[in-house]
C-alpha cells in the first residue's frame, strides 16, 4: 500500500467520523432545546410568570395597542420600563382579551433557544471533552 492510498483512506475515515460527530451534535442540541422547552412550559403552566412586573408591562402594551402611546395612563408617557417587551406584547394584542398564550409561547421558545446558544458558546469556549461531560451528566 502506497503512502498516497493510505492518506486517502485516512481522509475518508476522518470525513465519515466528522459527519457522524456533526449528526450527534445536532441531536444533542435538539434534545437540549426540547428539555429546556419542557421545563419552561411546566413553569408557565404553574402560572408563576404572573408575579412581579407583568401587570405594568400589560398596561403599557394595552396602551400601545389601543391608544398608540407608550404610557401607563392615557396620554401620560412613561419611561419606567424598557420599550421592546411591551411592543412585543402589543404586537399580539388583536382583540380585547389579554394575549397571554402567544406571548408566553414566544418567551418559552426564546428561552429554550437561549439555552442552546449558551451550550454552543460553552462548547466553543471550553474543551469539547468538558462540554460533553457536562451534558452527559445533565441528560
mmCIF file with all atom_site columns, N, CA and C in Angstrom, residues 69-130:
data_model
loop_
_atom_site.group_PDB
_atom_site.id
_atom_site.type_symbol
_atom_site.label_atom_id
_atom_site.label_alt_id
_atom_site.label_comp_id
_atom_site.label_asym_id
_atom_site.label_entity_id
_atom_site.label_seq_id
_atom_site.pdbx_PDB_ins_code
_atom_site.Cartn_x
_atom_site.Cartn_y
_atom_site.Cartn_z
_atom_site.occupancy
_atom_site.B_iso_or_equiv
_atom_site.pdbx_formal_charge
_atom_site.auth_seq_id
_atom_site.auth_comp_id
_atom_site.auth_asym_id
_atom_site.auth_atom_id
_atom_site.pdbx_PDB_model_num
ATOM 1   N N  . UNK A 1 69  ? -49.687 54.889 22.302 1.00 0.00 ? 69  UNK A N  1
ATOM 2   C CA . UNK A 1 69  ? -48.776 55.683 23.128 1.00 0.00 ? 69  UNK A CA 1
ATOM 3   C C  . UNK A 1 69  ? -48.103 54.774 24.154 1.00 0.00 ? 69  UNK A C  1
ATOM 4   N N  . UNK A 1 70  ? -46.878 55.077 24.467 1.00 0.00 ? 70  UNK A N  1
ATOM 5   C CA . UNK A 1 70  ? -46.118 54.313 25.454 1.00 0.00 ? 70  UNK A CA 1
ATOM 6   C C  . UNK A 1 70  ? -46.369 54.939 26.812 1.00 0.00 ? 70  UNK A C  1
ATOM 7   N N  . UNK A 1 71  ? -47.466 54.525 27.438 1.00 0.00 ? 71  UNK A N  1
ATOM 8   C CA . UNK A 1 71  ? -47.844 55.159 28.698 1.00 0.00 ? 71  UNK A CA 1
ATOM 9   C C  . UNK A 1 71  ? -48.574 54.170 29.592 1.00 0.00 ? 71  UNK A C  1
ATOM 10  N N  . UNK A 1 72  ? -48.541 54.466 30.889 1.00 0.00 ? 72  UNK A N  1
ATOM 11  C CA . UNK A 1 72  ? -49.301 53.669 31.855 1.00 0.00 ? 72  UNK A CA 1
ATOM 12  C C  . UNK A 1 72  ? -50.734 54.167 31.955 1.00 0.00 ? 72  UNK A C  1
ATOM 13  N N  . UNK A 1 73  ? -50.889 55.459 31.985 1.00 0.00 ? 73  UNK A N  1
ATOM 14  C CA . UNK A 1 73  ? -52.210 56.081 31.985 1.00 0.00 ? 73  UNK A CA 1
ATOM 15  C C  . UNK A 1 73  ? -52.386 56.787 30.634 1.00 0.00 ? 73  UNK A C  1
ATOM 16  N N  . UNK A 1 74  ? -53.589 57.038 30.264 1.00 0.00 ? 74  UNK A N  1
ATOM 17  C CA . UNK A 1 74  ? -53.869 57.652 28.977 1.00 0.00 ? 74  UNK A CA 1
ATOM 18  C C  . UNK A 1 74  ? -53.194 59.008 28.857 1.00 0.00 ? 74  UNK A C  1
ATOM 19  N N  . UNK A 1 75  ? -52.464 59.207 27.788 1.00 0.00 ? 75  UNK A N  1
ATOM 20  C CA . UNK A 1 75  ? -51.819 60.472 27.422 1.00 0.00 ? 75  UNK A CA 1
ATOM 21  C C  . UNK A 1 75  ? -50.718 60.931 28.380 1.00 0.00 ? 75  UNK A C  1
ATOM 22  N N  . UNK A 1 76  ? -50.241 60.092 29.268 1.00 0.00 ? 76  UNK A N  1
ATOM 23  C CA . UNK A 1 76  ? -49.112 60.446 30.132 1.00 0.00 ? 76  UNK A CA 1
ATOM 24  C C  . UNK A 1 76  ? -47.988 59.459 29.820 1.00 0.00 ? 76  UNK A C  1
ATOM 25  N N  . UNK A 1 77  ? -46.999 59.853 29.004 1.00 0.00 ? 77  UNK A N  1
ATOM 26  C CA . UNK A 1 77  ? -45.918 58.927 28.628 1.00 0.00 ? 77  UNK A CA 1
ATOM 27  C C  . UNK A 1 77  ? -45.111 58.480 29.843 1.00 0.00 ? 77  UNK A C  1
ATOM 28  N N  . UNK A 1 78  ? -44.516 57.323 29.718 1.00 0.00 ? 78  UNK A N  1
ATOM 29  C CA . UNK A 1 78  ? -43.704 56.778 30.803 1.00 0.00 ? 78  UNK A CA 1
ATOM 30  C C  . UNK A 1 78  ? -42.357 56.310 30.258 1.00 0.00 ? 78  UNK A C  1
ATOM 31  N N  . UNK A 1 79  ? -41.368 56.326 31.110 1.00 0.00 ? 79  UNK A N  1
ATOM 32  C CA . UNK A 1 79  ? -40.059 55.777 30.770 1.00 0.00 ? 79  UNK A CA 1
ATOM 33  C C  . UNK A 1 79  ? -39.625 54.796 31.854 1.00 0.00 ? 79  UNK A C  1
ATOM 34  N N  . UNK A 1 80  ? -40.598 54.257 32.564 1.00 0.00 ? 80  UNK A N  1
ATOM 35  C CA . UNK A 1 80  ? -40.289 53.385 33.697 1.00 0.00 ? 80  UNK A CA 1
ATOM 36  C C  . UNK A 1 80  ? -39.896 51.971 33.274 1.00 0.00 ? 80  UNK A C  1
ATOM 37  N N  . UNK A 1 81  ? -40.190 51.572 32.041 1.00 0.00 ? 81  UNK A N  1
ATOM 38  C CA . UNK A 1 81  ? -39.875 50.231 31.562 1.00 0.00 ? 81  UNK A CA 1
ATOM 39  C C  . UNK A 1 81  ? -39.199 50.319 30.196 1.00 0.00 ? 81  UNK A C  1
ATOM 40  N N  . UNK A 1 82  ? -38.353 49.338 29.865 1.00 0.00 ? 82  UNK A N  1
ATOM 41  C CA . UNK A 1 82  ? -37.776 49.289 28.524 1.00 0.00 ? 82  UNK A CA 1
ATOM 42  C C  . UNK A 1 82  ? -38.875 49.043 27.487 1.00 0.00 ? 82  UNK A C  1
ATOM 43  N N  . UNK A 1 83  ? -38.735 49.569 26.291 1.00 0.00 ? 83  UNK A N  1
ATOM 44  C CA . UNK A 1 83  ? -39.855 49.534 25.340 1.00 0.00 ? 83  UNK A CA 1
ATOM 45  C C  . UNK A 1 83  ? -40.038 48.240 24.558 1.00 0.00 ? 83  UNK A C  1
ATOM 46  N N  . UNK A 1 84  ? -39.024 47.400 24.405 1.00 0.00 ? 84  UNK A N  1
ATOM 47  C CA . UNK A 1 84  ? -39.150 46.268 23.492 1.00 0.00 ? 84  UNK A CA 1
ATOM 48  C C  . UNK A 1 84  ? -40.207 45.257 23.937 1.00 0.00 ? 84  UNK A C  1
ATOM 49  N N  . UNK A 1 85  ? -40.215 44.889 25.188 1.00 0.00 ? 85  UNK A N  1
ATOM 50  C CA . UNK A 1 85  ? -41.158 43.877 25.656 1.00 0.00 ? 85  UNK A CA 1
ATOM 51  C C  . UNK A 1 85  ? -42.615 44.328 25.559 1.00 0.00 ? 85  UNK A C  1
ATOM 52  N N  . UNK A 1 86  ? -42.972 45.561 25.949 1.00 0.00 ? 86  UNK A N  1
ATOM 53  C CA . UNK A 1 86  ? -44.355 45.991 25.732 1.00 0.00 ? 86  UNK A CA 1
ATOM 54  C C  . UNK A 1 86  ? -44.751 46.018 24.250 1.00 0.00 ? 86  UNK A C  1
ATOM 55  N N  . UNK A 1 87  ? -43.803 46.357 23.366 1.00 0.00 ? 87  UNK A N  1
ATOM 56  C CA . UNK A 1 87  ? -44.103 46.324 21.928 1.00 0.00 ? 87  UNK A CA 1
ATOM 57  C C  . UNK A 1 87  ? -44.333 44.897 21.453 1.00 0.00 ? 87  UNK A C  1
ATOM 58  N N  . UNK A 1 88  ? -43.591 43.939 22.009 1.00 0.00 ? 88  UNK A N  1
ATOM 59  C CA . UNK A 1 88  ? -43.810 42.534 21.672 1.00 0.00 ? 88  UNK A CA 1
ATOM 60  C C  . UNK A 1 88  ? -45.207 42.093 22.095 1.00 0.00 ? 88  UNK A C  1
ATOM 61  N N  . UNK A 1 89  ? -45.597 42.438 23.296 1.00 0.00 ? 89  UNK A N  1
ATOM 62  C CA . UNK A 1 89  ? -46.935 42.081 23.777 1.00 0.00 ? 89  UNK A CA 1
ATOM 63  C C  . UNK A 1 89  ? -48.008 42.763 22.921 1.00 0.00 ? 89  UNK A C  1
ATOM 64  N N  . UNK A 1 90  ? -47.792 44.042 22.611 1.00 0.00 ? 90  UNK A N  1
ATOM 65  C CA . UNK A 1 90  ? -48.777 44.788 21.811 1.00 0.00 ? 90  UNK A CA 1
ATOM 66  C C  . UNK A 1 90  ? -48.920 44.211 20.405 1.00 0.00 ? 90  UNK A C  1
ATOM 67  N N  . UNK A 1 91  ? -47.855 43.623 19.871 1.00 0.00 ? 91  UNK A N  1
ATOM 68  C CA . UNK A 1 91  ? -47.934 43.019 18.532 1.00 0.00 ? 91  UNK A CA 1
ATOM 69  C C  . UNK A 1 91  ? -48.914 41.850 18.503 1.00 0.00 ? 91  UNK A C  1
ATOM 70  N N  . UNK A 1 92  ? -49.115 41.190 19.631 1.00 0.00 ? 92  UNK A N  1
ATOM 71  C CA . UNK A 1 92  ? -50.055 40.064 19.704 1.00 0.00 ? 92  UNK A CA 1
ATOM 72  C C  . UNK A 1 92  ? -51.434 40.468 20.210 1.00 0.00 ? 92  UNK A C  1
ATOM 73  N N  . UNK A 1 93  ? -51.634 41.721 20.529 1.00 0.00 ? 93  UNK A N  1
ATOM 74  C CA . UNK A 1 93  ? -52.896 42.168 21.122 1.00 0.00 ? 93  UNK A CA 1
ATOM 75  C C  . UNK A 1 93  ? -53.864 42.576 20.012 1.00 0.00 ? 93  UNK A C  1
ATOM 76  N N  . UNK A 1 94  ? -54.629 41.589 19.499 1.00 0.00 ? 94  UNK A N  1
ATOM 77  C CA . UNK A 1 94  ? -55.547 41.841 18.390 1.00 0.00 ? 94  UNK A CA 1
ATOM 78  C C  . UNK A 1 94  ? -56.986 42.042 18.846 1.00 0.00 ? 94  UNK A C  1
ATOM 79  N N  . UNK A 1 95  ? -57.340 41.502 19.996 1.00 0.00 ? 95  UNK A N  1
ATOM 80  C CA . UNK A 1 95  ? -58.714 41.613 20.498 1.00 0.00 ? 95  UNK A CA 1
ATOM 81  C C  . UNK A 1 95  ? -58.685 42.294 21.866 1.00 0.00 ? 95  UNK A C  1
ATOM 82  N N  . UNK A 1 96  ? -59.827 42.348 22.507 1.00 0.00 ? 96  UNK A N  1
ATOM 83  C CA . UNK A 1 96  ? -59.892 42.967 23.831 1.00 0.00 ? 96  UNK A CA 1
ATOM 84  C C  . UNK A 1 96  ? -59.270 42.099 24.922 1.00 0.00 ? 96  UNK A C  1
ATOM 85  N N  . UNK A 1 97  ? -59.149 40.798 24.656 1.00 0.00 ? 97  UNK A N  1
ATOM 86  C CA . UNK A 1 97  ? -58.579 39.913 25.683 1.00 0.00 ? 97  UNK A CA 1
ATOM 87  C C  . UNK A 1 97  ? -57.049 40.000 25.683 1.00 0.00 ? 97  UNK A C  1
ATOM 88  N N  . UNK A 1 98  ? -56.474 39.731 26.834 1.00 0.00 ? 98  UNK A N  1
ATOM 89  C CA . UNK A 1 98  ? -55.024 39.812 27.008 1.00 0.00 ? 98  UNK A CA 1
ATOM 90  C C  . UNK A 1 98  ? -54.359 38.643 26.278 1.00 0.00 ? 98  UNK A C  1
ATOM 91  N N  . UNK A 1 99  ? -53.316 38.898 25.460 1.00 0.00 ? 99  UNK A N  1
ATOM 92  C CA . UNK A 1 99  ? -52.680 37.824 24.671 1.00 0.00 ? 99  UNK A CA 1
ATOM 93  C C  . UNK A 1 99  ? -51.631 37.040 25.465 1.00 0.00 ? 99  UNK A C  1
ATOM 94  N N  . UNK A 1 100 ? -52.059 36.404 26.523 1.00 0.00 ? 100 UNK A N  1
ATOM 95  C CA . UNK A 1 100 ? -51.121 35.703 27.406 1.00 0.00 ? 100 UNK A CA 1
ATOM 96  C C  . UNK A 1 100 ? -50.480 34.513 26.700 1.00 0.00 ? 100 UNK A C  1
ATOM 97  N N  . UNK A 1 101 ? -51.275 33.666 26.072 1.00 0.00 ? 101 UNK A N  1
ATOM 98  C CA . UNK A 1 101 ? -50.751 32.432 25.485 1.00 0.00 ? 101 UNK A CA 1
ATOM 99  C C  . UNK A 1 101 ? -49.695 32.679 24.406 1.00 0.00 ? 101 UNK A C  1
ATOM 100 N N  . UNK A 1 102 ? -49.937 33.544 23.413 1.00 0.00 ? 102 UNK A N  1
ATOM 101 C CA . UNK A 1 102 ? -48.883 33.735 22.407 1.00 0.00 ? 102 UNK A CA 1
ATOM 102 C C  . UNK A 1 102 ? -47.617 34.374 22.965 1.00 0.00 ? 102 UNK A C  1
ATOM 103 N N  . UNK A 1 103 ? -47.765 35.277 23.909 1.00 0.00 ? 103 UNK A N  1
ATOM 104 C CA . UNK A 1 103 ? -46.592 35.935 24.484 1.00 0.00 ? 103 UNK A CA 1
ATOM 105 C C  . UNK A 1 103 ? -45.776 34.945 25.310 1.00 0.00 ? 103 UNK A C  1
ATOM 106 N N  . UNK A 1 104 ? -46.444 34.127 26.113 1.00 0.00 ? 104 UNK A N  1
ATOM 107 C CA . UNK A 1 104 ? -45.735 33.132 26.918 1.00 0.00 ? 104 UNK A CA 1
ATOM 108 C C  . UNK A 1 104 ? -45.075 32.098 26.001 1.00 0.00 ? 104 UNK A C  1
ATOM 109 N N  . UNK A 1 105 ? -45.731 31.723 24.903 1.00 0.00 ? 105 UNK A N  1
ATOM 110 C CA . UNK A 1 105 ? -45.150 30.779 23.960 1.00 0.00 ? 105 UNK A CA 1
ATOM 111 C C  . UNK A 1 105 ? -43.889 31.362 23.305 1.00 0.00 ? 105 UNK A C  1
ATOM 112 N N  . UNK A 1 106 ? -43.926 32.634 22.924 1.00 0.00 ? 106 UNK A N  1
ATOM 113 C CA . UNK A 1 106 ? -42.731 33.283 22.366 1.00 0.00 ? 106 UNK A CA 1
ATOM 114 C C  . UNK A 1 106 ? -41.614 33.312 23.401 1.00 0.00 ? 106 UNK A C  1
ATOM 115 N N  . UNK A 1 107 ? -41.945 33.603 24.641 1.00 0.00 ? 107 UNK A N  1
ATOM 116 C CA . UNK A 1 107 ? -40.942 33.601 25.707 1.00 0.00 ? 107 UNK A CA 1
ATOM 117 C C  . UNK A 1 107 ? -40.342 32.214 25.913 1.00 0.00 ? 107 UNK A C  1
ATOM 118 N N  . UNK A 1 108 ? -41.162 31.191 25.845 1.00 0.00 ? 108 UNK A N  1
ATOM 119 C CA . UNK A 1 108 ? -40.681 29.821 26.016 1.00 0.00 ? 108 UNK A CA 1
ATOM 120 C C  . UNK A 1 108 ? -39.715 29.456 24.894 1.00 0.00 ? 108 UNK A C  1
ATOM 121 N N  . UNK A 1 109 ? -40.083 29.783 23.661 1.00 0.00 ? 109 UNK A N  1
ATOM 122 C CA . UNK A 1 109 ? -39.223 29.471 22.516 1.00 0.00 ? 109 UNK A CA 1
ATOM 123 C C  . UNK A 1 109 ? -37.910 30.249 22.596 1.00 0.00 ? 109 UNK A C  1
ATOM 124 N N  . UNK A 1 110 ? -37.979 31.530 22.927 1.00 0.00 ? 110 UNK A N  1
ATOM 125 C CA . UNK A 1 110 ? -36.750 32.332 23.056 1.00 0.00 ? 110 UNK A CA 1
ATOM 126 C C  . UNK A 1 110 ? -35.877 31.819 24.194 1.00 0.00 ? 110 UNK A C  1
ATOM 127 N N  . UNK A 1 111 ? -36.483 31.437 25.299 1.00 0.00 ? 111 UNK A N  1
ATOM 128 C CA . UNK A 1 111 ? -35.713 30.909 26.425 1.00 0.00 ? 111 UNK A CA 1
ATOM 129 C C  . UNK A 1 111 ? -35.037 29.592 26.092 1.00 0.00 ? 111 UNK A C  1
ATOM 130 N N  . UNK A 1 112 ? -35.740 28.698 25.402 1.00 0.00 ? 112 UNK A N  1
ATOM 131 C CA . UNK A 1 112 ? -35.150 27.413 25.015 1.00 0.00 ? 112 UNK A CA 1
ATOM 132 C C  . UNK A 1 112 ? -34.032 27.620 23.991 1.00 0.00 ? 112 UNK A C  1
ATOM 133 N N  . UNK A 1 113 ? -34.216 28.559 23.074 1.00 0.00 ? 113 UNK A N  1
ATOM 134 C CA . UNK A 1 113 ? -33.159 28.865 22.099 1.00 0.00 ? 113 UNK A CA 1
ATOM 135 C C  . UNK A 1 113 ? -31.936 29.462 22.803 1.00 0.00 ? 113 UNK A C  1
ATOM 136 N N  . UNK A 1 114 ? -32.162 30.228 23.857 1.00 0.00 ? 114 UNK A N  1
ATOM 137 C CA . UNK A 1 114 ? -31.049 30.786 24.626 1.00 0.00 ? 114 UNK A CA 1
ATOM 138 C C  . UNK A 1 114 ? -30.228 29.681 25.279 1.00 0.00 ? 114 UNK A C  1
ATOM 139 N N  . UNK A 1 115 ? -30.878 28.650 25.766 1.00 0.00 ? 115 UNK A N  1
ATOM 140 C CA . UNK A 1 115 ? -30.165 27.526 26.373 1.00 0.00 ? 115 UNK A CA 1
ATOM 141 C C  . UNK A 1 115 ? -29.273 26.845 25.331 1.00 0.00 ? 115 UNK A C  1
ATOM 142 N N  . UNK A 1 116 ? -29.787 26.680 24.111 1.00 0.00 ? 116 UNK A N  1
ATOM 143 C CA . UNK A 1 116 ? -28.988 26.083 23.035 1.00 0.00 ? 116 UNK A CA 1
ATOM 144 C C  . UNK A 1 116 ? -27.797 26.982 22.697 1.00 0.00 ? 116 UNK A C  1
ATOM 145 N N  . UNK A 1 117 ? -28.018 28.287 22.611 1.00 0.00 ? 117 UNK A N  1
ATOM 146 C CA . UNK A 1 117 ? -26.915 29.204 22.314 1.00 0.00 ? 117 UNK A CA 1
ATOM 147 C C  . UNK A 1 117 ? -25.852 29.193 23.411 1.00 0.00 ? 117 UNK A C  1
ATOM 148 N N  . UNK A 1 118 ? -26.259 29.146 24.657 1.00 0.00 ? 118 UNK A N  1
ATOM 149 C CA . UNK A 1 118 ? -25.302 29.061 25.762 1.00 0.00 ? 118 UNK A CA 1
ATOM 150 C C  . UNK A 1 118 ? -24.505 27.760 25.673 1.00 0.00 ? 118 UNK A C  1
ATOM 151 N N  . UNK A 1 119 ? -25.167 26.693 25.281 1.00 0.00 ? 119 UNK A N  1
ATOM 152 C CA . UNK A 1 119 ? -24.466 25.425 25.097 1.00 0.00 ? 119 UNK A CA 1
ATOM 153 C C  . UNK A 1 119 ? -23.413 25.530 24.003 1.00 0.00 ? 119 UNK A C  1
ATOM 154 N N  . UNK A 1 120 ? -23.765 26.166 22.892 1.00 0.00 ? 120 UNK A N  1
ATOM 155 C CA . UNK A 1 120 ? -22.798 26.338 21.802 1.00 0.00 ? 120 UNK A CA 1
ATOM 156 C C  . UNK A 1 120 ? -21.632 27.235 22.210 1.00 0.00 ? 120 UNK A C  1
ATOM 157 N N  . UNK A 1 121 ? -21.919 28.272 22.979 1.00 0.00 ? 121 UNK A N  1
ATOM 158 C CA . UNK A 1 121 ? -20.859 29.155 23.466 1.00 0.00 ? 121 UNK A CA 1
ATOM 159 C C  . UNK A 1 121 ? -19.941 28.390 24.423 1.00 0.00 ? 121 UNK A C  1
ATOM 160 N N  . UNK A 1 122 ? -20.521 27.587 25.299 1.00 0.00 ? 122 UNK A N  1
ATOM 161 C CA . UNK A 1 122 ? -19.723 26.797 26.240 1.00 0.00 ? 122 UNK A CA 1
ATOM 162 C C  . UNK A 1 122 ? -18.841 25.808 25.486 1.00 0.00 ? 122 UNK A C  1
ATOM 163 N N  . UNK A 1 123 ? -19.381 25.224 24.429 1.00 0.00 ? 123 UNK A N  1
ATOM 164 C CA . UNK A 1 123 ? -18.594 24.284 23.635 1.00 0.00 ? 123 UNK A CA 1
ATOM 165 C C  . UNK A 1 123 ? -17.437 24.994 22.944 1.00 0.00 ? 123 UNK A C  1
ATOM 166 N N  . UNK A 1 124 ? -17.672 26.216 22.520 1.00 0.00 ? 124 UNK A N  1
ATOM 167 C CA . UNK A 1 124 ? -16.632 26.987 21.845 1.00 0.00 ? 124 UNK A CA 1
ATOM 168 C C  . UNK A 1 124 ? -15.552 27.444 22.827 1.00 0.00 ? 124 UNK A C  1
ATOM 169 N N  . UNK A 1 125 ? -15.945 27.849 24.020 1.00 0.00 ? 125 UNK A N  1
ATOM 170 C CA . UNK A 1 125 ? -15.007 28.414 24.990 1.00 0.00 ? 125 UNK A CA 1
ATOM 171 C C  . UNK A 1 125 ? -14.265 27.358 25.804 1.00 0.00 ? 125 UNK A C  1
ATOM 172 N N  . UNK A 1 126 ? -14.904 26.248 26.104 1.00 0.00 ? 126 UNK A N  1
ATOM 173 C CA . UNK A 1 126 ? -14.292 25.208 26.906 1.00 0.00 ? 126 UNK A CA 1
ATOM 174 C C  . UNK A 1 126 ? -13.932 24.038 26.000 1.00 0.00 ? 126 UNK A C  1
ATOM 175 N N  . UNK A 1 127 ? -13.203 23.107 26.532 1.00 0.00 ? 127 UNK A N  1
ATOM 176 C CA . UNK A 1 127 ? -12.834 21.952 25.720 1.00 0.00 ? 127 UNK A CA 1
ATOM 177 C C  . UNK A 1 127 ? -14.080 21.138 25.403 1.00 0.00 ? 127 UNK A C  1
ATOM 178 N N  . UNK A 1 128 ? -14.068 20.498 24.258 1.00 0.00 ? 128 UNK A N  1
ATOM 179 C CA . UNK A 1 128 ? -15.231 19.707 23.844 1.00 0.00 ? 128 UNK A CA 1
ATOM 180 C C  . UNK A 1 128 ? -15.432 18.523 24.783 1.00 0.00 ? 128 UNK A C  1
ATOM 181 N N  . UNK A 1 129 ? -14.359 18.024 25.343 1.00 0.00 ? 129 UNK A N  1
ATOM 182 C CA . UNK A 1 129 ? -14.445 16.913 26.287 1.00 0.00 ? 129 UNK A CA 1
ATOM 183 C C  . UNK A 1 129 ? -15.214 17.338 27.544 1.00 0.00 ? 129 UNK A C  1
ATOM 184 N N  . UNK A 1 130 ? -14.898 18.517 28.072 1.00 0.00 ? 130 UNK A N  1
ATOM 185 C CA . UNK A 1 130 ? -15.589 19.033 29.253 1.00 0.00 ? 130 UNK A CA 1
ATOM 186 C C  . UNK A 1 130 ? -17.053 19.321 28.936 1.00 0.00 ? 130 UNK A C  1
#
